[in-house]
Amino acid sequence: MIVALACLIYLLVTIAVQGVGGFVRTTIALPIDMATASRGPGPSGPAMAGFVDAAAVRAYGPGGARLISDGAWMAVRDTLRADPTLARRRFVIHVPASTAIDMAYKHGGTPAADAMIARLRPHLGSELNTGFLTGADATDPTRAGIAGALEGSLLTMAVTLLLAVPTGVAAAVYLEEFAPRNRWTDLIEVSINNLAAIPSIIFGLLGLALFLGALGLPRSAPLVGGLTLALMTLPMIVIAARGAIRGVAPSVREAAMGIGASPLQVVFHHVMPLALPGVLTGAIIGTARALGETAPLLLIGMRAFIAGSPGSLTRPATALPVQIFLWSDQVDRGFVEKTSAAIIVLLAALLLLNGVAVVWRARVERRA
Amino acid sequence: MAGITLLVLLIGLASIFWQLARARAVQFRRAVRFGSLPAQHGWTVALWAVLPALALLVVWQIAAPALVTDAVLRTPAAADLPPPGFARATLLSQARALATGHGAESVEPLSRRLAPAYAAATRRSHWIATVAVLALAIGAGAAALARVRAGTPARTRVERLVTALLFAASLVAILTTAGILFSLVWESGRFFATVPAQRFLFGTHWSPQSIVDDAPGDVLGALPLFWGTFFIGAVIAMAVAVPLGLLSAIYLSQYAAGSTRRLLKPALEVLAGVPTVVYGYFGALTVAPAVRRLGMALGMADASSESAMAAGLVMGVMILPFVSSIADDSLIAVPVELGEASLALGATTSETVRQVLLPAALPGVAGGVLLAISRAVGETMIVVMVASAVATLSVNPFASATTVTRQIIDLLTGEATFDSPKTLAAFALGLTLFVVTLALNIAALALVRRHRVRGG
Amino acid sequence: MTVKIAARHVSAFYGDVRALDDVSIDIDTDHVTALIGPSGCGKSTLLRTLNRLTDTVPGARVEGDIRLDGRDIHGRDMDVVELRARVGMVFQKPNPFPKSIYENVAYGPRIHGLARGRGELDAVVETSLRRTGLWDEVKDRLSDRGTALSGGQQQRLCIARALAIEPEVILMDEPCSALDPIATARIEELIGALSGRYAIAIVTHNMQQAARVSQRTAFFHLGRLVEYGDTSDIFTNPRAERTKDYITGRYG
């Protein structure tokens, strides 16, 4: 017991300590002299990047370009866009620092690194890393964000919920209220119970063989991910919904039947409203599990490196847990805190879901 | 997407039919006082308009790709295609990608020539589908509308239709099971056509990286995988989870005060709800290096940072809440009188737990352990992140080990084609995993059920 | 005097257990018929066969012929929904819907399309509540939950709910067994007031109640109809020995 709690606390603390760093980025002051630029750098990436690197070299000596993030030029570009009057002036801008500086500034490191930080300290600062929540995956940890993965997860969950909840509830209603006792319903029951206990990776294999292989749907797409996870969550929702429906007092059914409500009216006017809290809880728990699920998504290819937002159900995407997995594999030290920060976001989302379930349920129960 | 437009059209049609049928039904008085309502007539007609059309749409969606390919193959340009096989499939899929606007940069000229044919065939298929679906919707809806009369039992009809829909929803579970079985058995069957089953099941050499085309079976002996899976999931993880889970369950059900229980139960649930990728990350980051250092300290030079021990430990922690909650349930299911009788005889709580409650709850707990093993065996992310990719047969917990699930992921995340022995091997591994977890679940259920029969 | 429901040779089974054995009985339009007998004698089962609530019990089976106004209630042309709307039912334990008082009464007329518009529905709700004497007690809190009323009020709400769709027959399954004496008296009064307009069949354990509210009484024992006749005859001059033993309190 204590061990379990200790593990939980240790896990959360480790991740929290590391993850907080992921939301903060180190900046470095960079003087930009647009006046000395013989001609203003074009809007194109490489030209601007070269220009900014040159500025860093001018400010901090030969190794200067390694002090700033690969994405520093974007900060400069955005500043110039926001304030065109700067285009002829000399100004100082705080750009994201490179991973090495970021890490050394936050955690210290080798004596050499510490010495460098000490030298640069007046020029360094920290700011909230907005890019982490708004950007997509990138090769440079200082630029990597989770928005793309988050969007992928949202699209996938939308498909999952839209399919699994109606189907699951309908199946539960049928099995509890209408199904005759015979071999067919026994078979359905056995399949549902077995499906609920099958490892998720098997669903990944099914998704691969069925949706990608047989039906030829696009690889890596949230549509396929959602379909696969829907099949996985379906049995959970059916089981939870059946329990909730079974919990509705028979006297309510009799009362409705007694005044001539048809079987469907009995179910949809009387039983379902009362079973709703249980059904919702089941749906949310199912969603939470689907949201944290990784293995089936890896199998259907939702592990692509996607440096943008998917934007569509059929375009390649990745999902939050998969992003965590991908980042955890990166050698670059900067990704460690990104991974932890992404885990914080994932756990927060799960906590939010469960919180919503609890509150919702309490409210409906109070009304009942 | 053409499908969505069609769906919107169908819904529009349905609502028009609903209005028409209702308006018609309002005109005549109901034959009996509690007869069907106009709205029920509306729903019957609307459903008749939509359901057959939707069914047709689904069938078309499934059949269309094959029909389109057929049409393309009949065009003159297709005469130059190589015989059926991998090369042909690649050319065709490139042409399809071009036709749908996902053009890749390096495309064979032949694909480029086929692309227009593809586009035309797809367009034609879309048109036929749209017209056929809409015609069917209008036809079926009109036929149903004509049958709206004073005595039509619309309520019974609409109820029967909706009940049929509910039944269809419950069939999805069977279809999923069938789909899993079929795809696993089918792909495995193709695998076992090239690699003999006993070779795969009992071979001791596993290194799919060095696969050779003419003798894939030499490097696809899965015994080390089975061993690693068993060692990590059933031995090390259970060595962690069972004693701790049991102890925490005993504490929760027998000793803990109500308030402590109310606090600890949700904590365990939180632990159970943490995604496994988080455990995996935690394991790779902190547990695995620590285990390696421990192994080194114990004098094992070959202690791996991807050891069976590390993966098993993390998995044990992951599975602990599950074991604990099942053990808790079994302990609570033991009739209260049993424990009270023992206490009344003067036994202490710990004596009661040891001599009365545990033996009574044992079958339930054993069933729970089987379920936990089935979960651990099927668990993927922890082993992908903590265990090794290299298959070894070793009883040293500090040596590297790999598992079935890990290998499935590794086999399927290369740029392999669908028909290669590597891909098929993954399905064969999946089939083994499926059979084993199924057997464990059934055994667990049987144990728990027997427990219940005796208890009640 | 016209026969509303005619049951002939009705037997009912729950699985292998025979709950009703060859019962033939008429329920008259303008009478209250009391069904009495010891527990497990089949009187409640008979009540449930009359509106086919037995259909919903898994494993239950009914044989024999039951006619409502001469129409076979198991016939192909008889919609069970129509049957249950025409034959209303009040249960042993008050079971209002967990909705507002208004919704409880309005539900029946709404699903059967018996009221056009809100005004007509309001009127139906008010009439039904007035006829059960509940209107003055609840008119200011129609949006309160039906389940928040007292037991007796809940039962009268259930009766109002049944009345709202103007059924032809009202079946009452021990409607007062969960109520205190005062609430019971009010329900009995209500039954008396309704008796001219509806065919009422009431199952009761309480002999005095049967004597007070009914004009006809049927005595059941072990699934069989032992004796059926005018209430005054049954209680003063029972023909069968078992009836006599039961109403004099020898067993039950």
PDB file of N, CA and C in Angstrom, chain A residues 171 173-182 185 188-189 242, chain B residues 163 167 170:
ATOM      1  N   ALA A 171     -26.179  -1.039 -28.039  1.00  0.00           N
ATOM      2  CA  ALA A 171     -25.985  -2.472 -27.786  1.00  0.00           C
ATOM      3  C   ALA A 171     -26.413  -2.814 -26.363  1.00  0.00           C
ATOM      4  N   VAL A 173     -28.601  -1.257 -24.491  1.00  0.00           N
ATOM      5  CA  VAL A 173     -30.062  -1.195 -24.408  1.00  0.00           C
ATOM      6  C   VAL A 173     -30.657  -2.477 -24.976  1.00  0.00           C
ATOM      7  N   TYR A 174     -30.151  -2.881 -26.136  1.00  0.00           N
ATOM      8  CA  TYR A 174     -30.703  -4.086 -26.740  1.00  0.00           C
ATOM      9  C   TYR A 174     -30.517  -5.289 -25.818  1.00  0.00           C
ATOM     10  N   LEU A 175     -29.296  -5.455 -25.321  1.00  0.00           N
ATOM     11  CA  LEU A 175     -29.008  -6.649 -24.526  1.00  0.00           C
ATOM     12  C   LEU A 175     -29.801  -6.659 -23.229  1.00  0.00           C
ATOM     13  N   GLU A 176     -29.990  -5.481 -22.612  1.00  0.00           N
ATOM     14  CA  GLU A 176     -30.685  -5.464 -21.330  1.00  0.00           C
ATOM     15  C   GLU A 176     -32.198  -5.490 -21.484  1.00  0.00           C
ATOM     16  N   GLU A 177     -32.729  -4.806 -22.498  1.00  0.00           N
ATOM     17  CA  GLU A 177     -34.169  -4.585 -22.545  1.00  0.00           C
ATOM     18  C   GLU A 177     -34.895  -5.437 -23.572  1.00  0.00           C
ATOM     19  N   PHE A 178     -34.228  -5.842 -24.615  1.00  0.00           N
ATOM     20  CA  PHE A 178     -34.962  -6.496 -25.696  1.00  0.00           C
ATOM     21  C   PHE A 178     -34.494  -7.914 -25.987  1.00  0.00           C
ATOM     22  N   ALA A 179     -33.235  -8.198 -25.702  1.00  0.00           N
ATOM     23  CA  ALA A 179     -32.683  -9.451 -26.191  1.00  0.00           C
ATOM     24  C   ALA A 179     -33.406 -10.645 -25.598  1.00  0.00           C
ATOM     25  N   PRO A 180     -33.829 -11.567 -26.452  1.00  0.00           N
ATOM     26  CA  PRO A 180     -34.347 -12.831 -25.928  1.00  0.00           C
ATOM     27  C   PRO A 180     -33.161 -13.655 -25.436  1.00  0.00           C
ATOM     28  N   ARG A 181     -33.403 -14.549 -24.511  1.00  0.00           N
ATOM     29  CA  ARG A 181     -32.298 -15.405 -24.047  1.00  0.00           C
ATOM     30  C   ARG A 181     -32.098 -16.520 -25.053  1.00  0.00           C
ATOM     31  N   ASN A 182     -31.091 -16.430 -25.850  1.00  0.00           N
ATOM     32  CA  ASN A 182     -30.811 -17.536 -26.749  1.00  0.00           C
ATOM     33  C   ASN A 182     -29.338 -17.576 -27.083  1.00  0.00           C
ATOM     34  N   THR A 185     -27.619 -14.203 -28.227  1.00  0.00           N
ATOM     35  CA  THR A 185     -27.293 -13.209 -27.206  1.00  0.00           C
ATOM     36  C   THR A 185     -26.173 -13.720 -26.304  1.00  0.00           C
ATOM     37  N   ILE A 188     -23.076 -12.943 -28.139  1.00  0.00           N
ATOM     38  CA  ILE A 188     -22.755 -11.517 -28.060  1.00  0.00           C
ATOM     39  C   ILE A 188     -22.139 -11.199 -26.701  1.00  0.00           C
ATOM     40  N   GLU A 189     -22.749 -11.759 -25.671  1.00  0.00           N
ATOM     41  CA  GLU A 189     -22.267 -11.488 -24.315  1.00  0.00           C
ATOM     42  C   GLU A 189     -20.835 -11.968 -24.131  1.00  0.00           C
ATOM     43  N   ARG A 242     -24.673  -1.315 -19.461  1.00  0.00           N
ATOM     44  CA  ARG A 242     -25.572  -2.387 -19.032  1.00  0.00           C
ATOM     45  C   ARG A 242     -25.748  -2.361 -17.529  1.00  0.00           C
TER      46      ARG A 242
ATOM     47  N   THR B 163     -35.609  -1.282 -32.970  1.00  0.00           N
ATOM     48  CA  THR B 163     -35.076  -2.442 -32.248  1.00  0.00           C
ATOM     49  C   THR B 163     -34.067  -3.186 -33.119  1.00  0.00           C
ATOM     50  N   PHE B 167     -30.233  -3.987 -32.262  1.00  0.00           N
ATOM     51  CA  PHE B 167     -29.661  -5.320 -32.416  1.00  0.00           C
ATOM     52  C   PHE B 167     -28.389  -5.250 -33.262  1.00  0.00           C
ATOM     53  N   SER B 170     -25.498  -4.249 -31.314  1.00  0.00           N
ATOM     54  CA  SER B 170     -24.909  -5.263 -30.445  1.00  0.00           C
ATOM     55  C   SER B 170     -24.155  -6.313 -31.252  1.00  0.00           C
TER      56      SER B 170
END
